[in-house]
PDB file of C-alpha atoms and ligand atoms in Angstrom:
ATOM      1  CA  MET A   1      61.665-119.900 -14.935  1.00  0.00           C
ATOM      2  CA  SER A   2      60.337-122.091 -17.741  1.00  0.00           C
ATOM      3  CA  ASP A   3      61.338-121.348 -21.341  1.00  0.00           C
ATOM      4  CA  LYS A   4      57.690-120.583 -22.178  1.00  0.00           C
ATOM      5  CA  LEU A   5      57.365-118.009 -19.363  1.00  0.00           C
ATOM      6  CA  TYR A   6      60.755-116.503 -20.254  1.00  0.00           C
ATOM      7  CA  HIS A   7      59.655-115.952 -23.871  1.00  0.00           C
ATOM      8  CA  GLU A   8      56.311-114.488 -22.782  1.00  0.00           C
ATOM      9  CA  CYS A   9      58.064-112.024 -20.443  1.00  0.00           C
ATOM     10  CA  HIS A  10      60.547-111.123 -23.154  1.00  0.00           C
ATOM     11  CA  GLU A  11      57.681-110.497 -25.579  1.00  0.00           C
ATOM     12  CA  VAL A  12      55.812-108.224 -23.115  1.00  0.00           C
ATOM     13  CA  ILE A  13      58.964-106.247 -22.286  1.00  0.00           C
ATOM     14  CA  SER A  14      59.820-105.842 -26.001  1.00  0.00           C
ATOM     15  CA  GLN A  15      56.306-104.633 -26.758  1.00  0.00           C
ATOM     16  CA  GLY A  16      56.452-102.220 -23.834  1.00  0.00           C
ATOM     17  CA  ARG A  17      59.806-100.861 -24.976  1.00  0.00           C
ATOM     18  CA  ALA A  18      58.481-100.388 -28.521  1.00  0.00           C
ATOM     19  CA  ILE A  19      55.464 -98.453 -27.180  1.00  0.00           C
ATOM     20  CA  LEU A  20      57.729 -96.237 -25.066  1.00  0.00           C
ATOM     21  CA  GLU A  21      60.019 -95.549 -28.028  1.00  0.00           C
ATOM     22  CA  ASP A  22      56.983 -94.635 -30.121  1.00  0.00           C
ATOM     23  CA  LEU A  23      55.723 -92.264 -27.431  1.00  0.00           C
ATOM     24  CA  GLN A  24      59.159 -90.652 -27.114  1.00  0.00           C
ATOM     25  CA  GLN A  25      59.147 -89.967 -30.847  1.00  0.00           C
ATOM     26  CA  TRP A  26      55.770 -88.264 -30.343  1.00  0.00           C
ATOM     27  CA  GLY A  27      57.367 -85.991 -27.806  1.00  0.00           C
ATOM     28  CA  PHE A  28      56.160 -87.565 -24.541  1.00  0.00           C
ATOM     29  CA  GLU A  29      58.826 -87.100 -21.862  1.00  0.00           C
ATOM     30  CA  SER A  30      57.333 -89.511 -19.366  1.00  0.00           C
ATOM     31  CA  VAL A  31      54.333 -91.772 -19.618  1.00  0.00           C
ATOM     32  CA  ILE A  32      52.723 -91.864 -16.186  1.00  0.00           C
ATOM     33  CA  PRO A  33      53.599 -88.803 -14.127  1.00  0.00           C
ATOM     34  CA  LEU A  34      53.479 -89.876 -10.497  1.00  0.00           C
ATOM     35  CA  PRO A  35      51.952 -87.317  -8.147  1.00  0.00           C
ATOM     36  CA  ASP A  36      54.599 -86.165  -5.697  1.00  0.00           C
ATOM     37  CA  LYS A  37      51.876 -85.173  -3.178  1.00  0.00           C
ATOM     38  CA  GLU A  38      48.560 -86.577  -2.014  1.00  0.00           C
ATOM     39  CA  PRO A  39      45.756 -85.233  -4.235  1.00  0.00           C
ATOM     40  CA  VAL A  40      44.169 -82.136  -2.673  1.00  0.00           C
ATOM     41  CA  SER A  41      40.396 -82.216  -2.144  1.00  0.00           C
ATOM     42  CA  ALA A  42      38.251 -79.364  -3.451  1.00  0.00           C
ATOM     43  CA  VAL A  43      37.524 -78.198   0.091  1.00  0.00           C
ATOM     44  CA  ASP A  44      41.227 -78.286   1.086  1.00  0.00           C
ATOM     45  CA  GLN A  45      41.947 -76.385  -2.099  1.00  0.00           C
ATOM     46  CA  LEU A  46      39.452 -73.694  -1.123  1.00  0.00           C
ATOM     47  CA  GLN A  47      40.927 -73.431   2.379  1.00  0.00           C
ATOM     48  CA  GLN A  48      44.350 -72.887   0.777  1.00  0.00           C
ATOM     49  CA  ASP A  49      42.909 -70.437  -1.710  1.00  0.00           C
ATOM     50  CA  VAL A  50      41.580 -68.217   1.057  1.00  0.00           C
ATOM     51  CA  SER A  51      45.140 -67.390   2.083  1.00  0.00           C
ATOM     52  CA  THR A  52      46.121 -66.723  -1.548  1.00  0.00           C
ATOM     53  CA  PRO A  53      44.568 -64.274  -3.981  1.00  0.00           C
ATOM     54  CA  HIS A  54      42.742 -67.017  -5.908  1.00  0.00           C
ATOM     55  CA  ILE A  55      38.956 -66.728  -5.748  1.00  0.00           C
ATOM     56  CA  PRO A  56      36.536 -69.145  -7.438  1.00  0.00           C
ATOM     57  CA  LYS A  57      35.386 -67.385 -10.566  1.00  0.00           C
ATOM     58  CA  SER A  58      31.692 -67.607  -9.883  1.00  0.00           C
ATOM     59  CA  MET A  59      29.200 -68.265  -7.150  1.00  0.00           C
ATOM     60  CA  ALA A  60      28.234 -71.457  -8.981  1.00  0.00           C
ATOM     61  CA  GLU A  61      31.825 -72.702  -8.810  1.00  0.00           C
ATOM     62  CA  LEU A  62      31.988 -71.902  -5.100  1.00  0.00           C
ATOM     63  CA  GLU A  63      28.643 -73.603  -4.478  1.00  0.00           C
ATOM     64  CA  THR A  64      29.908 -76.769  -6.160  1.00  0.00           C
ATOM     65  CA  ILE A  65      32.918 -76.779  -3.852  1.00  0.00           C
ATOM     66  CA  VAL A  66      30.794 -76.160  -0.749  1.00  0.00           C
ATOM     67  CA  SER A  67      28.300 -78.866  -1.740  1.00  0.00           C
ATOM     68  CA  GLY A  68      30.851 -81.570  -0.898  1.00  0.00           C
ATOM     69  CA  CYS A  69      31.949 -80.076   2.415  1.00  0.00           C
ATOM     70  CA  SER A  70      32.675 -82.426   5.296  1.00  0.00           C
ATOM     71  CA  LEU A  71      34.938 -80.117   7.269  1.00  0.00           C
ATOM     72  CA  CYS A  72      32.915 -80.310  10.478  1.00  0.00           C
ATOM     73  CA  PRO A  73      30.542 -82.841  12.074  1.00  0.00           C
ATOM     74  CA  LEU A  74      27.446 -80.862  11.019  1.00  0.00           C
ATOM     75  CA  CYS A  75      27.748 -82.541   7.610  1.00  0.00           C
ATOM     76  CA  GLU A  76      26.666 -85.842   9.168  1.00  0.00           C
ATOM     77  CA  GLN A  77      23.168 -84.696  10.136  1.00  0.00           C
ATOM     78  CA  ARG A  78      22.346 -82.189   7.444  1.00  0.00           C
ATOM     79  CA  ASN A  79      19.690 -82.848   4.825  1.00  0.00           C
ATOM     80  CA  LYS A  80      20.721 -79.997   2.555  1.00  0.00           C
ATOM     81  CA  ILE A  81      23.502 -77.453   2.583  1.00  0.00           C
ATOM     82  CA  VAL A  82      22.107 -73.935   2.705  1.00  0.00           C
ATOM     83  CA  PHE A  83      24.673 -72.142   0.599  1.00  0.00           C
ATOM     84  CA  GLY A  84      22.906 -68.812   0.124  1.00  0.00           C
ATOM     85  CA  ALA A  85      20.568 -67.257  -2.408  1.00  0.00           C
ATOM     86  CA  GLY A  86      19.841 -64.090  -4.294  1.00  0.00           C
ATOM     87  CA  ASN A  87      21.643 -61.784  -6.652  1.00  0.00           C
ATOM     88  CA  PRO A  88      25.380 -62.575  -6.964  1.00  0.00           C
ATOM     89  CA  GLN A  89      25.866 -58.904  -7.912  1.00  0.00           C
ATOM     90  CA  ALA A  90      23.771 -57.598  -5.042  1.00  0.00           C
ATOM     91  CA  ARG A  91      24.466 -54.171  -3.587  1.00  0.00           C
ATOM     92  CA  LEU A  92      23.346 -55.457  -0.192  1.00  0.00           C
ATOM     93  CA  VAL A  93      24.214 -58.778   1.478  1.00  0.00           C
ATOM     94  CA  LEU A  94      22.392 -59.969   4.602  1.00  0.00           C
ATOM     95  CA  VAL A  95      24.208 -62.519   6.749  1.00  0.00           C
ATOM     96  CA  GLY A  96      22.300 -64.666   9.237  1.00  0.00           C
ATOM     97  CA  GLU A  97      23.433 -67.290  11.712  1.00  0.00           C
ATOM     98  CA  ALA A  98      22.710 -70.824  10.508  1.00  0.00           C
ATOM     99  CA  PRO A  99      19.958 -72.815   8.800  1.00  0.00           C
ATOM    100  CA  GLY A 100      17.040 -74.016  10.901  1.00  0.00           C
ATOM    101  CA  ARG A 101      14.839 -77.056  10.306  1.00  0.00           C
ATOM    102  CA  GLU A 102      12.923 -75.650   7.330  1.00  0.00           C
ATOM    103  CA  GLU A 103      16.041 -74.246   5.693  1.00  0.00           C
ATOM    104  CA  ASP A 104      17.794 -77.608   6.129  1.00  0.00           C
ATOM    105  CA  GLU A 105      14.858 -79.325   4.393  1.00  0.00           C
ATOM    106  CA  LYS A 106      14.635 -76.877   1.508  1.00  0.00           C
ATOM    107  CA  GLY A 107      18.297 -75.903   1.077  1.00  0.00           C
ATOM    108  CA  TYR A 108      17.289 -72.250   1.024  1.00  0.00           C
ATOM    109  CA  PRO A 109      18.012 -69.518   3.628  1.00  0.00           C
ATOM    110  CA  PHE A 110      15.358 -67.895   5.813  1.00  0.00           C
ATOM    111  CA  VAL A 111      12.293 -69.810   4.680  1.00  0.00           C
ATOM    112  CA  GLY A 112      10.788 -70.358   8.162  1.00  0.00           C
ATOM    113  CA  GLU A 113       9.012 -67.913  10.483  1.00  0.00           C
ATOM    114  CA  ALA A 114      12.099 -65.728  10.887  1.00  0.00           C
ATOM    115  CA  GLY A 115      12.370 -65.658   7.094  1.00  0.00           C
ATOM    116  CA  LYS A 116       8.786 -64.409   6.743  1.00  0.00           C
ATOM    117  CA  LEU A 117       9.633 -61.541   9.066  1.00  0.00           C
ATOM    118  CA  LEU A 118      12.794 -60.854   7.099  1.00  0.00           C
ATOM    119  CA  ASP A 119      10.685 -60.674   3.926  1.00  0.00           C
ATOM    120  CA  LYS A 120       8.498 -58.035   5.596  1.00  0.00           C
ATOM    121  CA  ILE A 121      11.570 -56.024   6.604  1.00  0.00           C
ATOM    122  CA  LEU A 122      12.882 -56.207   3.025  1.00  0.00           C
ATOM    123  CA  LEU A 123       9.487 -55.211   1.651  1.00  0.00           C
ATOM    124  CA  ALA A 124       9.438 -52.178   3.933  1.00  0.00           C
ATOM    125  CA  MET A 125      12.881 -51.305   2.550  1.00  0.00           C
ATOM    126  CA  HIS A 126      11.483 -51.604  -1.005  1.00  0.00           C
ATOM    127  CA  LEU A 127      13.795 -54.528  -1.636  1.00  0.00           C
ATOM    128  CA  SER A 128      13.106 -58.026  -2.895  1.00  0.00           C
ATOM    129  CA  ARG A 129      14.986 -61.262  -2.320  1.00  0.00           C
ATOM    130  CA  GLU A 130      16.003 -61.208  -5.981  1.00  0.00           C
ATOM    131  CA  GLU A 131      17.808 -57.903  -5.501  1.00  0.00           C
ATOM    132  CA  VAL A 132      19.767 -58.772  -2.354  1.00  0.00           C
ATOM    133  CA  TYR A 133      21.902 -61.772  -1.417  1.00  0.00           C
ATOM    134  CA  ILE A 134      21.136 -63.743   1.756  1.00  0.00           C
ATOM    135  CA  CYS A 135      23.444 -66.250   3.385  1.00  0.00           C
ATOM    136  CA  ASN A 136      24.498 -67.525   6.787  1.00  0.00           C
ATOM    137  CA  VAL A 137      27.657 -67.905   8.835  1.00  0.00           C
ATOM    138  CA  LEU A 138      27.079 -71.686   8.894  1.00  0.00           C
ATOM    139  CA  LYS A 139      25.938 -73.522   5.792  1.00  0.00           C
ATOM    140  CA  CYS A 140      24.664 -76.583   7.696  1.00  0.00           C
ATOM    141  CA  ARG A 141      22.052 -76.800  10.440  1.00  0.00           C
ATOM    142  CA  PRO A 142      23.282 -77.213  14.018  1.00  0.00           C
ATOM    143  CA  PRO A 143      21.228 -79.945  15.752  1.00  0.00           C
ATOM    144  CA  ASP A 144      18.147 -78.605  17.576  1.00  0.00           C
ATOM    145  CA  ASN A 145      19.103 -75.107  16.404  1.00  0.00           C
ATOM    146  CA  ARG A 146      21.779 -74.853  19.072  1.00  0.00           C
ATOM    147  CA  ASP A 147      24.356 -72.062  18.899  1.00  0.00           C
ATOM    148  CA  PRO A 148      27.111 -72.439  16.310  1.00  0.00           C
ATOM    149  CA  GLN A 149      30.326 -73.742  17.893  1.00  0.00           C
ATOM    150  CA  PRO A 150      33.698 -72.026  17.345  1.00  0.00           C
ATOM    151  CA  ASP A 151      35.102 -74.965  15.325  1.00  0.00           C
ATOM    152  CA  GLU A 152      32.027 -74.970  13.067  1.00  0.00           C
ATOM    153  CA  ILE A 153      32.306 -71.226  12.499  1.00  0.00           C
ATOM    154  CA  ALA A 154      36.014 -71.580  11.719  1.00  0.00           C
ATOM    155  CA  SER A 155      35.352 -74.394   9.204  1.00  0.00           C
ATOM    156  CA  CYS A 156      32.673 -72.415   7.402  1.00  0.00           C
ATOM    157  CA  GLU A 157      34.472 -69.061   7.501  1.00  0.00           C
ATOM    158  CA  PRO A 158      36.295 -69.410   4.156  1.00  0.00           C
ATOM    159  CA  PHE A 159      32.986 -69.988   2.383  1.00  0.00           C
ATOM    160  CA  LEU A 160      31.380 -66.812   3.737  1.00  0.00           C
ATOM    161  CA  LYS A 161      34.519 -64.818   2.992  1.00  0.00           C
ATOM    162  CA  GLN A 162      34.602 -66.119  -0.563  1.00  0.00           C
ATOM    163  CA  GLN A 163      30.925 -65.285  -1.048  1.00  0.00           C
ATOM    164  CA  LEU A 164      31.530 -61.710   0.064  1.00  0.00           C
ATOM    165  CA  ALA A 165      34.695 -61.465  -2.038  1.00  0.00           C
ATOM    166  CA  LEU A 166      32.768 -62.600  -5.124  1.00  0.00           C
ATOM    167  CA  ILE A 167      29.804 -60.285  -4.579  1.00  0.00           C
ATOM    168  CA  GLN A 168      31.738 -57.261  -3.305  1.00  0.00           C
ATOM    169  CA  PRO A 169      28.548 -55.642  -2.055  1.00  0.00           C
ATOM    170  CA  GLU A 170      28.251 -51.977  -1.230  1.00  0.00           C
ATOM    171  CA  LEU A 171      26.799 -52.776   2.193  1.00  0.00           C
ATOM    172  CA  ILE A 172      26.494 -55.725   4.562  1.00  0.00           C
ATOM    173  CA  VAL A 173      23.786 -56.212   7.189  1.00  0.00           C
ATOM    174  CA  THR A 174      24.453 -58.847   9.830  1.00  0.00           C
ATOM    175  CA  LEU A 175      21.456 -60.416  11.540  1.00  0.00           C
ATOM    176  CA  GLY A 176      22.091 -61.322  15.155  1.00  0.00           C
ATOM    177  CA  ARG A 177      25.096 -61.791  17.359  1.00  0.00           C
ATOM    178  CA  PHE A 178      26.983 -64.553  15.557  1.00  0.00           C
ATOM    179  CA  ALA A 179      27.220 -62.932  12.128  1.00  0.00           C
ATOM    180  CA  ALA A 180      28.278 -59.561  13.578  1.00  0.00           C
ATOM    181  CA  GLN A 181      30.863 -61.069  15.919  1.00  0.00           C
ATOM    182  CA  GLU A 182      32.229 -63.353  13.211  1.00  0.00           C
ATOM    183  CA  LEU A 183      32.688 -60.713  10.517  1.00  0.00           C
ATOM    184  CA  LEU A 184      33.864 -57.977  12.877  1.00  0.00           C
ATOM    185  CA  LYS A 185      36.068 -60.341  14.898  1.00  0.00           C
ATOM    186  CA  THR A 186      34.741 -59.006  18.174  1.00  0.00           C
ATOM    187  CA  LYS A 187      33.058 -60.312  21.309  1.00  0.00           C
ATOM    188  CA  GLU A 188      31.021 -57.138  21.819  1.00  0.00           C
ATOM    189  CA  PRO A 189      27.358 -57.918  22.510  1.00  0.00           C
ATOM    190  CA  ILE A 190      24.890 -57.305  19.678  1.00  0.00           C
ATOM    191  CA  GLY A 191      23.096 -54.687  21.790  1.00  0.00           C
ATOM    192  CA  LYS A 192      26.245 -52.564  21.640  1.00  0.00           C
ATOM    193  CA  LEU A 193      27.156 -53.306  18.039  1.00  0.00           C
ATOM    194  CA  ARG A 194      23.786 -52.665  16.394  1.00  0.00           C
ATOM    195  CA  GLY A 195      22.782 -49.275  15.152  1.00  0.00           C
ATOM    196  CA  ASN A 196      26.335 -48.194  14.310  1.00  0.00           C
ATOM    197  CA  TRP A 197      28.304 -48.561  11.116  1.00  0.00           C
ATOM    198  CA  HIS A 198      31.310 -50.859  11.205  1.00  0.00           C
ATOM    199  CA  GLU A 199      33.571 -52.152   8.420  1.00  0.00           C
ATOM    200  CA  TYR A 200      34.317 -55.566   7.010  1.00  0.00           C
ATOM    201  CA  GLU A 201      37.231 -55.485   4.538  1.00  0.00           C
ATOM    202  CA  GLY A 202      36.419 -51.875   3.675  1.00  0.00           C
ATOM    203  CA  ILE A 203      32.684 -52.574   3.223  1.00  0.00           C
ATOM    204  CA  PRO A 204      30.314 -50.683   5.540  1.00  0.00           C
ATOM    205  CA  LEU A 205      28.550 -53.170   7.807  1.00  0.00           C
ATOM    206  CA  MET A 206      25.434 -52.575   9.901  1.00  0.00           C
ATOM    207  CA  PRO A 207      24.730 -55.122  12.641  1.00  0.00           C
ATOM    208  CA  THR A 208      21.124 -55.494  13.697  1.00  0.00           C
ATOM    209  CA  PHE A 209      18.985 -57.908  15.704  1.00  0.00           C
ATOM    210  CA  HIS A 210      18.115 -61.310  14.249  1.00  0.00           C
ATOM    211  CA  PRO A 211      14.509 -61.706  13.002  1.00  0.00           C
ATOM    212  CA  ALA A 212      14.115 -64.789  15.244  1.00  0.00           C
ATOM    213  CA  TYR A 213      14.927 -62.552  18.218  1.00  0.00           C
ATOM    214  CA  LEU A 214      12.253 -60.109  17.034  1.00  0.00           C
ATOM    215  CA  LEU A 215       9.687 -62.922  17.024  1.00  0.00           C
ATOM    216  CA  ARG A 216      10.372 -63.432  20.730  1.00  0.00           C
ATOM    217  CA  ASN A 217      10.937 -59.742  21.507  1.00  0.00           C
ATOM    218  CA  PRO A 218       8.709 -57.549  19.344  1.00  0.00           C
ATOM    219  CA  SER A 219      10.054 -54.441  21.115  1.00  0.00           C
ATOM    220  CA  GLY A 220      13.242 -54.982  19.092  1.00  0.00           C
ATOM    221  CA  LYS A 221      11.416 -54.181  15.861  1.00  0.00           C
ATOM    222  CA  ARG A 222      11.684 -50.419  16.279  1.00  0.00           C
ATOM    223  CA  PRO A 223      15.498 -50.371  16.685  1.00  0.00           C
ATOM    224  CA  VAL A 224      15.808 -52.748  13.719  1.00  0.00           C
ATOM    225  CA  TRP A 225      13.763 -50.358  11.624  1.00  0.00           C
ATOM    226  CA  GLU A 226      16.054 -47.504  12.716  1.00  0.00           C
ATOM    227  CA  ASP A 227      19.040 -49.581  11.580  1.00  0.00           C
ATOM    228  CA  MET A 228      17.412 -50.410   8.263  1.00  0.00           C
ATOM    229  CA  LYS A 229      16.599 -46.763   7.636  1.00  0.00           C
ATOM    230  CA  GLN A 230      20.317 -46.034   7.879  1.00  0.00           C
ATOM    231  CA  VAL A 231      20.953 -48.821   5.369  1.00  0.00           C
ATOM    232  CA  MET A 232      18.337 -47.448   2.963  1.00  0.00           C
ATOM    233  CA  GLN A 233      19.820 -43.993   3.272  1.00  0.00           C
ATOM    234  CA  ARG A 234      23.286 -45.253   2.337  1.00  0.00           C
ATOM    235  CA  LEU A 235      21.937 -47.306  -0.540  1.00  0.00           C
ATOM    236  CA  SER A 236      20.109 -44.296  -1.949  1.00  0.00           C
ATOM    237  CA  HIS A 237      23.247 -42.147  -1.748  1.00  0.00           C
ATOM    238  CA  ASN A 238      25.690 -44.615  -3.286  1.00  0.00           C
TER     239      ASN A 238
HETATM  240  N1  LIG B   1      18.015 -68.230  10.925  1.00  0.00           N
HETATM  241  C1  LIG B   1      19.187 -67.921  10.309  1.00  0.00           C
HETATM  242  O1  LIG B   1      20.066 -67.308  10.887  1.00  0.00           O
HETATM  243  N2  LIG B   1      19.337 -68.297   9.052  1.00  0.00           N
HETATM  244  C2  LIG B   1      18.408 -68.943   8.358  1.00  0.00           C
HETATM  245  O2  LIG B   1      18.629 -69.253   7.191  1.00  0.00           O
HETATM  246  C3  LIG B   1      17.211 -69.235   9.024  1.00  0.00           C
HETATM  247  C4  LIG B   1      17.018 -68.876  10.300  1.00  0.00           C
END
């Protein structure tokens, strides 16, 4: 090593030591704490949080976490995440299946034809979208509106659970097979589940047919109305 380089190194080391001594006098124990683990992503954090009592403090905080989700391949084709919408203190939460094309474009649940029918059902129940909260089992659109796959449902499950934990509604209505089977952890067909009260985490849950099914099978409208009358009755008594 040349004399010049030796003196330069000596100078840098002396300066560094002086800075460290200064910092120690200021009470710093160590200067650059090295992480002992890989940093945890927000989504991983949420997955961990589901098994612990921690809950994001607000729906906005949860939505921020969900907005970066890449837990399943649906993230690759989505235009917008459809997180959910409505009153975060709603007495009633309605849970659908997954966003369709229009929902994926707008980032808002039930804005297509099925959504228009859902609006009519809510109107008949004397409820508005602003009063209730509407979300889906999946937050991203499955391609060509195919059925949600088990791995997609499993990836999205913590988000739905956290939404329900934050809202703590008095009642839940599930729309269609997937939402009922997911929240009730059953394989029972929707035809058997609907019309009867069930429970999700102590919250009364009424499964009913999906509005998209009603568009194809208008004869299902009457049983849905029977189910909704039961919901209205409970809401008026609580
Ligand atoms: N169908 C659903 O289940 N959810 C939507 O948001 C739209 C259509």
